[in-house]
Coordinates of C-alpha atoms and ligand atoms in Angstrom, one line a residue:
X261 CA -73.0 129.9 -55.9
X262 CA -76.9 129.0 -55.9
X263 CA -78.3 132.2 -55.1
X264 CA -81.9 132.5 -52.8
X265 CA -84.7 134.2 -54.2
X266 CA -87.4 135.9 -51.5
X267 CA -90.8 136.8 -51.8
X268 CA -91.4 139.6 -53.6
X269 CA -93.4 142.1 -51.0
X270 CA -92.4 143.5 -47.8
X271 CA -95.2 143.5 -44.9
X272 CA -97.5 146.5 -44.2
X273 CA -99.6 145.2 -41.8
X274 CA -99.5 141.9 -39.5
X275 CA -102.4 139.7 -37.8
X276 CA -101.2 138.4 -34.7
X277 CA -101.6 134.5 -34.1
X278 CA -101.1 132.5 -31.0
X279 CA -99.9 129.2 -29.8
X280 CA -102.4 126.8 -28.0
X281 CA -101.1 124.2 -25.3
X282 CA -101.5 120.6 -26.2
X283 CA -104.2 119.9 -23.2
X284 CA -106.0 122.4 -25.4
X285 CA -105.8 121.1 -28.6
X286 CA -107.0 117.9 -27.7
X287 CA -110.0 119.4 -26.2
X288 CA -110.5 121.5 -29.2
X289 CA -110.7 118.4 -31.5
X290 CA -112.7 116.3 -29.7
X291 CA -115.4 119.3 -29.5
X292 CA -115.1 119.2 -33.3
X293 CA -115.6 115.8 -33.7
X294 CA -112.1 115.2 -35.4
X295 CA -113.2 117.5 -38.5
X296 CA -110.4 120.0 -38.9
X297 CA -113.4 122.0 -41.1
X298 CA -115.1 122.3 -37.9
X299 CA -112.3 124.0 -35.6
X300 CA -112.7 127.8 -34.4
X301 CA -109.4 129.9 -36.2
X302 CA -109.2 130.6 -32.9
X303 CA -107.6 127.4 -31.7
X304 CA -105.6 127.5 -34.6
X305 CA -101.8 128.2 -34.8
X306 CA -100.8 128.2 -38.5
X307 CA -103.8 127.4 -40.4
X308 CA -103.2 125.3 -43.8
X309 CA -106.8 123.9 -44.4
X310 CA -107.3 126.2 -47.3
X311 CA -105.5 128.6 -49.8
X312 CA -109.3 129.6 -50.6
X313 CA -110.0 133.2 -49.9
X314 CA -107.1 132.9 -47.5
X315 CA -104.9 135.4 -49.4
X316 CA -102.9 138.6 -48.1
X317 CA -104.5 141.4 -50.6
X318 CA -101.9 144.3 -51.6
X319 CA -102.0 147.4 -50.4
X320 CA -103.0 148.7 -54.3
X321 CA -106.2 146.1 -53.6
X322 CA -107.0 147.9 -50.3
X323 CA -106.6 151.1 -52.1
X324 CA -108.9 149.7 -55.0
X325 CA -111.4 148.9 -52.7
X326 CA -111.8 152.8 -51.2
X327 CA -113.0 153.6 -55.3
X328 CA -115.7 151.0 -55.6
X329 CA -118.8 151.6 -57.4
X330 CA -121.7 150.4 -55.1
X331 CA -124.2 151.3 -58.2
X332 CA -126.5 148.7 -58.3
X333 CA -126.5 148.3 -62.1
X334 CA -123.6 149.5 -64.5
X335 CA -120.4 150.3 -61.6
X336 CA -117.8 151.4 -63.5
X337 CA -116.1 148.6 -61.2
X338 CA -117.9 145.8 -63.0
X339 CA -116.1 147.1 -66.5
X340 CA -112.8 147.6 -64.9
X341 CA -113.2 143.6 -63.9
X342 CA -114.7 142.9 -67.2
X343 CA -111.6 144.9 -68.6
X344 CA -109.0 142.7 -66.7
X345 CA -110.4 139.5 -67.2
X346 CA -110.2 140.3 -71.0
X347 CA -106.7 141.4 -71.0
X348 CA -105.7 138.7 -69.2
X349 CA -107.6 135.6 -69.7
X350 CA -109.2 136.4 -73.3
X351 CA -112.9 136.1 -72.6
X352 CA -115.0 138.6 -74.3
X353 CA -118.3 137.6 -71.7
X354 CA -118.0 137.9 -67.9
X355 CA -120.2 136.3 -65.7
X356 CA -119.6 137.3 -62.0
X357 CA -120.5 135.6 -59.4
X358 CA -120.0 134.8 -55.4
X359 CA -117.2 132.5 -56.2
X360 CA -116.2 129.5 -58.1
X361 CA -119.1 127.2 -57.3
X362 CA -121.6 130.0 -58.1
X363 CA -120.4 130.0 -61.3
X364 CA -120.1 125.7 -62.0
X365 CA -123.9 126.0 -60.9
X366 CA -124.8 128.6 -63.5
X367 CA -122.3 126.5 -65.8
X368 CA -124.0 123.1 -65.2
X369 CA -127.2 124.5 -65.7
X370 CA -127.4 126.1 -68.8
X371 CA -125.1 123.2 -70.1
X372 CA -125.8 120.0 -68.7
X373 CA -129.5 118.2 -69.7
X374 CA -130.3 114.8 -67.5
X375 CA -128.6 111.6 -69.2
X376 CA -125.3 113.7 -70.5
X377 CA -122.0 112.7 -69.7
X378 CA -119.0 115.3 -68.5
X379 CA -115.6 114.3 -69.2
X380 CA -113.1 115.6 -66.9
X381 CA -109.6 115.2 -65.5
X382 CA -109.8 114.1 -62.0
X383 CA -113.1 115.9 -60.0
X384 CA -113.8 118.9 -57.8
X385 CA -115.8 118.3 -55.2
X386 CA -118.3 121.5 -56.0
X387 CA -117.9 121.1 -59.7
X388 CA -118.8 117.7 -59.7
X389 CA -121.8 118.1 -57.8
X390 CA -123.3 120.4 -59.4
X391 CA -122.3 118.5 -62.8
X392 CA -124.3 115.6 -60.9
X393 CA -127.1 118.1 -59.8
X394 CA -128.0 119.2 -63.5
X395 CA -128.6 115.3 -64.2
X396 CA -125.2 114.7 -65.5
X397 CA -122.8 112.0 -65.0
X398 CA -119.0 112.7 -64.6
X399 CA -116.4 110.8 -65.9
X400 CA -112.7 111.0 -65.3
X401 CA -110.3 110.6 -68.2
X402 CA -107.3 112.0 -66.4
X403 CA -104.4 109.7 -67.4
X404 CA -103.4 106.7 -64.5
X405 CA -100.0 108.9 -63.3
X406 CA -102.5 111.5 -61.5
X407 CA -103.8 108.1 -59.4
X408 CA -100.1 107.0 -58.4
X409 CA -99.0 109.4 -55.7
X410 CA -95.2 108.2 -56.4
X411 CA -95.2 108.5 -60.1
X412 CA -93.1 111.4 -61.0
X413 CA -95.0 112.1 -64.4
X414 CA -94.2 116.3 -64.7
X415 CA -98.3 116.8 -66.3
X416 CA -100.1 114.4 -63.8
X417 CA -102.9 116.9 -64.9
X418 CA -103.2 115.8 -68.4
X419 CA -106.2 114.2 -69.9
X420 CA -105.4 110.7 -71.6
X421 CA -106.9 111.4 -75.1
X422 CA -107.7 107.5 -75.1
X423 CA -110.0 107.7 -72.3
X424 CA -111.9 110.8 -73.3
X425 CA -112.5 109.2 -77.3
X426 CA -113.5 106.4 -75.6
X427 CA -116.2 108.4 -73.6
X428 CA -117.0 110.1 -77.0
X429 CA -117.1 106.9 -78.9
X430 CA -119.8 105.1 -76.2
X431 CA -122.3 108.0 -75.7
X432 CA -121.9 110.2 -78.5
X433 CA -120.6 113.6 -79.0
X434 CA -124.4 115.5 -78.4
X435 CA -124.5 113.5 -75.3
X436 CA -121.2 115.2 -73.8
X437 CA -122.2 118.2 -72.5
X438 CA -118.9 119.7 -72.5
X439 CA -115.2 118.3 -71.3
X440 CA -114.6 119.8 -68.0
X441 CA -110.7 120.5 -68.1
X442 CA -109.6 121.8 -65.1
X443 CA -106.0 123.1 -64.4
X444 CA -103.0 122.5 -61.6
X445 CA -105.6 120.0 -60.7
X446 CA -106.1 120.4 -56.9
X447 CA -107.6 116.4 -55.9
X448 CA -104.2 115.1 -57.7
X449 CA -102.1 117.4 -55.5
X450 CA -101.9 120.5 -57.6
X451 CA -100.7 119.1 -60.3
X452 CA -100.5 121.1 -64.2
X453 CA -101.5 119.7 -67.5
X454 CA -98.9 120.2 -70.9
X455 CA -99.8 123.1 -73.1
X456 CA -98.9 120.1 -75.7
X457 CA -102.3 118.2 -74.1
X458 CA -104.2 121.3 -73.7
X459 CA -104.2 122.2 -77.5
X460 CA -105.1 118.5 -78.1
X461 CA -107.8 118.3 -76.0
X462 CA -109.3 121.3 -77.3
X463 CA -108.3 120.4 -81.2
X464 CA -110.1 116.3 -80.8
X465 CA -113.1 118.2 -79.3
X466 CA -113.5 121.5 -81.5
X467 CA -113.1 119.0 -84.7
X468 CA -116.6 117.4 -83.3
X469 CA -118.1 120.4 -81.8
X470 CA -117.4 119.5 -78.2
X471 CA -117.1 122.3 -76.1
X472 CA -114.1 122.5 -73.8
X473 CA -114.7 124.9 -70.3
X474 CA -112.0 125.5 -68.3
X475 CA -111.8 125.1 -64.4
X476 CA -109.3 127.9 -64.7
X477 CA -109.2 128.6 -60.8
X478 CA -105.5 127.4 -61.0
X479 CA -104.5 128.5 -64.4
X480 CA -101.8 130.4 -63.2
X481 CA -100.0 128.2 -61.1
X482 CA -100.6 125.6 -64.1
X483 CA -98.8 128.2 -66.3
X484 CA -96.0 128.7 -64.3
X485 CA -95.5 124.8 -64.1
X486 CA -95.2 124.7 -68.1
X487 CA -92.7 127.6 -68.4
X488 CA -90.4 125.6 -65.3
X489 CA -91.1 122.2 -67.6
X490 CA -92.3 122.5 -71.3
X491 CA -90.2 122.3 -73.7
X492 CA -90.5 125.7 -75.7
X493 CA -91.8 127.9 -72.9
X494 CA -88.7 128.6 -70.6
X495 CA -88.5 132.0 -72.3
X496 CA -92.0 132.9 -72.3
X497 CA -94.2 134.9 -69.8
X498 CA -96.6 133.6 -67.2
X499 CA -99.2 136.0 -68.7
X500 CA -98.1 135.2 -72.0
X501 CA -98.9 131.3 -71.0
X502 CA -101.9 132.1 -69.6
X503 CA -103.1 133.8 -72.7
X504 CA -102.6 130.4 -74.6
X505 CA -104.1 128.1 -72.3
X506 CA -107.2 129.8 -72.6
X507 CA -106.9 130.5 -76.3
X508 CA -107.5 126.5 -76.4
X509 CA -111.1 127.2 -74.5
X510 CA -114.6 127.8 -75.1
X511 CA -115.4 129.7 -71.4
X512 CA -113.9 129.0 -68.0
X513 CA -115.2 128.8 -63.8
X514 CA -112.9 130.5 -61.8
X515 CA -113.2 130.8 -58.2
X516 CA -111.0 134.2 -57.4
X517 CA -110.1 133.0 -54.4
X518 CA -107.1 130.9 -55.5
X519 CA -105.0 132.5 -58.2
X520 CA -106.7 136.2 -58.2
X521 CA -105.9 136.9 -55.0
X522 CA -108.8 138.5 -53.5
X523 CA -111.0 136.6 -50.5
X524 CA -114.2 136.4 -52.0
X525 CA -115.6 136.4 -55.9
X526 CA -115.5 134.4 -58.8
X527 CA -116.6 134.2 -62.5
X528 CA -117.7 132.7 -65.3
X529 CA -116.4 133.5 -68.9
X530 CA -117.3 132.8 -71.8
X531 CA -116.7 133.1 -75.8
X532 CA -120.1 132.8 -77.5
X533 CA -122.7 136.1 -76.4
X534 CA -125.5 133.1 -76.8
X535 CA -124.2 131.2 -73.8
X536 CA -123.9 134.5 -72.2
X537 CA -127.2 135.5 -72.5
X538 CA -128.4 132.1 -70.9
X539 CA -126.2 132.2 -68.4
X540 CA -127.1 136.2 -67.6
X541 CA -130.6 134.7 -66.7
X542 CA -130.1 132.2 -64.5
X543 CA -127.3 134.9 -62.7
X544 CA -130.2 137.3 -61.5
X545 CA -131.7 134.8 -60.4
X546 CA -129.5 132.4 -58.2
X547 CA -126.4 135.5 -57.8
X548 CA -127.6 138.9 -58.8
X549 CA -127.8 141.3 -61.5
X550 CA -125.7 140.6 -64.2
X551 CA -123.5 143.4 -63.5
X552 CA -122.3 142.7 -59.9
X553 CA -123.2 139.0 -59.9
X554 CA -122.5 138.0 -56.1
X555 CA -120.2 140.6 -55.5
X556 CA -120.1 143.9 -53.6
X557 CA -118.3 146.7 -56.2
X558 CA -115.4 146.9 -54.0
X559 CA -115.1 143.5 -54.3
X560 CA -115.2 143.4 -58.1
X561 CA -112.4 146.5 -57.7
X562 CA -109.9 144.5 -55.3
X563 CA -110.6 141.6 -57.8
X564 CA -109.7 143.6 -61.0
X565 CA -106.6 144.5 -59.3
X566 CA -105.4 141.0 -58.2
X567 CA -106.0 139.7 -61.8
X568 CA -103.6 142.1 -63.0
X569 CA -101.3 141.4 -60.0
X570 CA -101.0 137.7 -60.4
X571 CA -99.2 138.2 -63.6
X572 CA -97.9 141.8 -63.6
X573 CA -94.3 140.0 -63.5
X574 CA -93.5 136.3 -62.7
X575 CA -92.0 137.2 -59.6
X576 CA -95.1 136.1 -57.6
X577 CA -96.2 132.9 -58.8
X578 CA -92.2 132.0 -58.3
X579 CA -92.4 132.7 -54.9
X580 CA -95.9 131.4 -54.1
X581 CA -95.2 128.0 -55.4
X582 CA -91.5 128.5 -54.6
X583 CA -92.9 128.1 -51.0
X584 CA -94.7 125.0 -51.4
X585 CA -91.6 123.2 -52.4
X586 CA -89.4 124.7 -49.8
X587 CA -92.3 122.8 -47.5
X588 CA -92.4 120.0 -49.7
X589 CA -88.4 119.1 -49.8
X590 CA -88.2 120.1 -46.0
X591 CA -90.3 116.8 -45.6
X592 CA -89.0 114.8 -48.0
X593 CA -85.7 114.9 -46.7
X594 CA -87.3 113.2 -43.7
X595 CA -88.2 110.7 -45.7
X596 CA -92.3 111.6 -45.2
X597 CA -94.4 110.0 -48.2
X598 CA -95.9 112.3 -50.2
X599 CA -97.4 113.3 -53.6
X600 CA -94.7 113.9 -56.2
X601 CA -93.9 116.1 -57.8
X602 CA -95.1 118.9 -55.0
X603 CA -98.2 120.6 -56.7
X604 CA -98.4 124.1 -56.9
X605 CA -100.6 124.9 -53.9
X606 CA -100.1 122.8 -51.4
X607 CA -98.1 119.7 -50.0
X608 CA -100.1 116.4 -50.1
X609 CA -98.9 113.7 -47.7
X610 CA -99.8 110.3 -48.2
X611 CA -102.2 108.8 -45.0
X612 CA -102.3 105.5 -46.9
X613 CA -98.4 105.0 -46.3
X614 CA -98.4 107.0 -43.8
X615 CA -100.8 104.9 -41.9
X616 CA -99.8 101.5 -43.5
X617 CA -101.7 100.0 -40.2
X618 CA -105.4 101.6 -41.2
X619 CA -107.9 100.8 -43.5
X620 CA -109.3 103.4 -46.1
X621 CA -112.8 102.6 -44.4
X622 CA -110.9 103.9 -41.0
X623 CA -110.3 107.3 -42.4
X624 CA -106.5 107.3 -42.6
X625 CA -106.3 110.8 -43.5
X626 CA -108.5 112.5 -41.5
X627 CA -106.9 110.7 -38.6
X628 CA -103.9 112.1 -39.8
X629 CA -105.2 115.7 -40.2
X630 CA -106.2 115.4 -36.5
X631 CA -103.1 114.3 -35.1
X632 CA -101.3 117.1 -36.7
X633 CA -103.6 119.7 -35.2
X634 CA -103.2 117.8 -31.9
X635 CA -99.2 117.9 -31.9
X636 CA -98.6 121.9 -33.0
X637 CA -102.0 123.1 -33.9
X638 CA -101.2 123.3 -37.9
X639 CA -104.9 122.6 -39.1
X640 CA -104.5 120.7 -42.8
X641 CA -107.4 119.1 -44.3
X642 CA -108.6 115.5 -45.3
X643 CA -108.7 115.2 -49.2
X644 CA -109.5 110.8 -49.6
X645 CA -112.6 108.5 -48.9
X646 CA -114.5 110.7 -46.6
X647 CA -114.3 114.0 -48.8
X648 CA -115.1 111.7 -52.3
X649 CA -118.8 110.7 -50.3
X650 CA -120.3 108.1 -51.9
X651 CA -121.7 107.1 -55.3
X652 CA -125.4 108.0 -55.8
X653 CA -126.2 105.4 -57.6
X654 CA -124.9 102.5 -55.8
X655 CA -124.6 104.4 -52.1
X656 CA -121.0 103.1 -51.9
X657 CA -118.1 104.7 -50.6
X658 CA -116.1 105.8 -53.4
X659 CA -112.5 105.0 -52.6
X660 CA -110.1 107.2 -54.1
X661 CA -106.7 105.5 -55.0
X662 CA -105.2 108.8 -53.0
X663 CA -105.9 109.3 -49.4
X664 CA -104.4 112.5 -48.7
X665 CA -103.8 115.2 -46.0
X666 CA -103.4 118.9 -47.8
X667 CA -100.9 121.2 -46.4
X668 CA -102.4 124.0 -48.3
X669 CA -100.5 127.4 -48.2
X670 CA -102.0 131.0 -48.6
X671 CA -100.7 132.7 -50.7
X672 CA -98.6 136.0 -49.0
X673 CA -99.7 135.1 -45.6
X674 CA -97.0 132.8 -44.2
X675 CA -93.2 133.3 -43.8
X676 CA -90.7 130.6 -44.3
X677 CA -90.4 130.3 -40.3
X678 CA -94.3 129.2 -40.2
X679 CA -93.2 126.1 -42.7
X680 CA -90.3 125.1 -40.7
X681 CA -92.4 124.9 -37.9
X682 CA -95.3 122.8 -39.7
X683 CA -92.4 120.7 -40.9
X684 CA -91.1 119.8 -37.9
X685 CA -94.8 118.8 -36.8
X686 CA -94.9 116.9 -39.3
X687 CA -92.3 114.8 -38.6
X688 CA -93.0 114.5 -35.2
X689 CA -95.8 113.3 -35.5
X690 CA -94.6 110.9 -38.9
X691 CA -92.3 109.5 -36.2
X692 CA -95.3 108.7 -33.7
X693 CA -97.5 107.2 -36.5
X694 CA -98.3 104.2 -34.7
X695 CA -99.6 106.0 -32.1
X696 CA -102.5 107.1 -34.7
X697 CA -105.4 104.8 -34.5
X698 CA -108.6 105.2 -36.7
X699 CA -112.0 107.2 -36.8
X700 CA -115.7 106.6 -37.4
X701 CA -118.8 108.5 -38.4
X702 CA -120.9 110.1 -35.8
X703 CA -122.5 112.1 -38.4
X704 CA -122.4 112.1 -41.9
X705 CA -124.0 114.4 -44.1
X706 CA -125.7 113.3 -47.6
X707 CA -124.2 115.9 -49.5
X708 CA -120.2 117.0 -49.5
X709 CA -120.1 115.5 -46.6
X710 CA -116.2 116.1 -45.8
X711 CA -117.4 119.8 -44.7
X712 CA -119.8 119.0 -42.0
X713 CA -119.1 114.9 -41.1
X714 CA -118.0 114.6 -37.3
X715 CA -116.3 111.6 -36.0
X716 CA -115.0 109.5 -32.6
X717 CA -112.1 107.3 -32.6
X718 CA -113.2 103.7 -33.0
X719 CA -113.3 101.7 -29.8
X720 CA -110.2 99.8 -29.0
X721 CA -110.1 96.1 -27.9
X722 CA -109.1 96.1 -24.3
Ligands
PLP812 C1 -111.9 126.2 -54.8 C2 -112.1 125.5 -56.1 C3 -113.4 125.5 -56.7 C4 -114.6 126.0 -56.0 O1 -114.6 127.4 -55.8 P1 -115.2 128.1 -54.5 O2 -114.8 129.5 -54.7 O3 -114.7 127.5 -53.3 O4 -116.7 127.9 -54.6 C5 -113.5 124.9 -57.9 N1 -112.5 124.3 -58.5 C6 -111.2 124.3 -58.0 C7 -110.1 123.7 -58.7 C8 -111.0 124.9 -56.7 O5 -109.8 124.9 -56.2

């Protein structure tokens, strides 16, 4: 018999959340101009917009916090952070900062001169701006699976070496200011890259002094995906993969919190002391001294601790993604399109087959998001045209092949109750699609525009 597996915590403490009435909902929505980023929590019943600082900490990171060192230079909590991140992703330097896009800044900055090119797989929305910012342009190399919501490719994450030589061959390699490799790539649906592609990435660019920097936000979940599907690795570790993906890296971004489990911090790390230094100077002046960065010392305590917890055994990272594909199956069953295979973070449904009878320029997904929120009040977020903005060169829309709504789960939060009912939202509402008509701008903001833009629904014909 197929045994169950359950999460590997029992619950301390509990938040209580209640349910809205539809007349509400729809008032609720309207007031945020159809932006699910722009709801109170409040008027929210399970709340999947993010698994960003969303996290349940443990009660050994609430302990951690009581012991923090608010020194303002040299907390013993800044070495027990610079400690973990050693032991467990193999950077000597530690750079801390607020949180993941803290760190790209700092990153792009010290890297990035006006004219260079960034390779990377996919985009970020924060990374890429501030790629953009520094005067760089980014590139995607990510092979053509991560662009094909259907195609069941088990490393939609991997960069297509043919692509990135190709990049290399037209500007030169002192003109790429680093490849930007990012794992369990969250715009493709949280989806991992090989170890196999990993070491050849890092092997093509170290042979022509390219460096390779890690988005390593995800590395985990990325990890856990090679030990369920490379060859080689079904014996091995999490940590133990972990180690090795970032043995094939010059430095990484990582915004903490994702995979280290705390709801604020982030950091950049780095090999050579050089980079360090350079980075260490622009840190006191855009974060804070370069021994707290952007963080509080209790922070840098409960961060330490969730670094060592994410891998401590595999047991969580099963569970966590375990419960993404319990979602993910639950609506695939139904026959509800949507990216395959699920990703490690989050289920991705498709608004462009979904909503076969919208345009891209009519915001499929964010129409969808909304409608979601109407019927149950699960709040999901828009991740297609409106949150890739527009080209600044051109002024363009972008249009992204994938025009997706993100279920995106916290991790420890929700129980498998909470994704039945988001399920049968779900399909509910997948039922009513033709019911769903489109949106327009009523605002739209010049930079990452997805966070702020508000919207109407576009006038019907009588
Ligand atoms: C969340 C995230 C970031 C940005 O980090 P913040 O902490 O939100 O600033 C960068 N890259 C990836 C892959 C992310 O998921």
């Amino acid at each position: 018999m197929n045994r169950s597996w359950a999460e590997p915590w029992k619950i301390k403490m509990v938040e209580p959340i209640s349910v809205t009435t539809r007349e509400h909902r729809e008032a609720a929505i309207v007031e945020a101009g159809y932006n699910t980023f722009l709801l109170k929590s409040d008027d929210v019943y399970i709340d999947l917009l993010t698994d960003s600082g969303t996290t349940a900490m443990s009660d050994r990171q609430w302990a951690a916090m009581m012991i923090g060192d608010e020194s303002y230079a040299g907390a013993r909590s800044f070495y027990k952070l610079v400690e973990a991140v050693h032991d467990v992703y193999g950077y000597e330097e530690l750079i801390p900062t607020h949180q993941g896009r803290g760190a790209e800044h700092i990153l792009s900055q010290i890297l990035i001169s006006p004219g260079d090119v960034i390779p990377g797989n996919m985009y970020f929305t924060t990374t890429r701006y501030h790629q953009e910012r520094a005067g760089g342009t980014f590139v995607d190399v990510i092979i053509d699976e991560a662009h094909d919501p259907t195609s069941m490719h088990p490393f939609k994450g991997n960069i297509d070496l043919d692509k990135l030589a190709a990049v290399v061959e037209e500007f030169g390699a002192e003109r790429v200011a680093y490849v930007s490799f990012e794992t369990n790539v969250n715009l493709a649906g949280g989806q991992p890259a090989s170890m196999a592609n990993i070491k050849a990435v890092y092997d093509y660019c170290s042979q022509r002094g390219i460096l390779v920097m890690l988005d390593a936000t995800r590395a985990v979940e990325n990890a856990y995906m090679i030990q369920q599907r490379e060859a080689g690795y079904e014996d091995s570790s999490v940590a133990s993969i972990l180690s090795e993906i970032t043995s094939y890296s010059d430095g990484a971004t990582v915004s903490s919190k994702k995979d280290n489990l705390v709801n604020i911090g982030g950091f950049l790390a780095v090999r050579d002391p050089e980079l360090a230094r350079k980075a260490r100077a622009l840190l006191v002046a855009f974060e804070g001294l370069h021994t707290y960065g952007g963080m509080a010392g209790r922070d840098m305590e409960a961060l330490a601790e969730g670094i060592r917890e994410m891998v401590r055994t595999d047991d969580h990272v099963r569970s966590r993604v375990g419960q993404v594909e319990y979602l993910g199956n639950r609506l695939i069953k139904f026959g509800v399109p949507v990216v395959t295979p699920i990703g490690g973070h989050g289920v991705f449904l498709d608004a462009a087959r979904i909503l076969e009878h919208l345009d891209q320029d009519e915001f499929p997904a964010q129409a969808l998001a909304a409608a979601i929120y109407v019927d149950s009040g699960v709040r999901g977020m828009e991740r297609g045209i409106v949150s890739a903005g527009r080209d600044p060169l051109t002024g363009e829309n972008r249009r992204p092949n994938l025009e997706l709504v993100r279920l995106t789960i916290p991790r420890r939060v929700y129980t498998q109750s909470h994704m039945d009912v988001v399920a049968e939202s779900v399909i509910e509402v997948f039922n009513n699609r033709e019911s769903i008509g489109g949106l327009t701008f009523t605002y739209e903001p010049e930079d990452l525009r997805f966070f702020q833009a508000r919207f109407a629904p576009i006038a019907q014909d009588a």
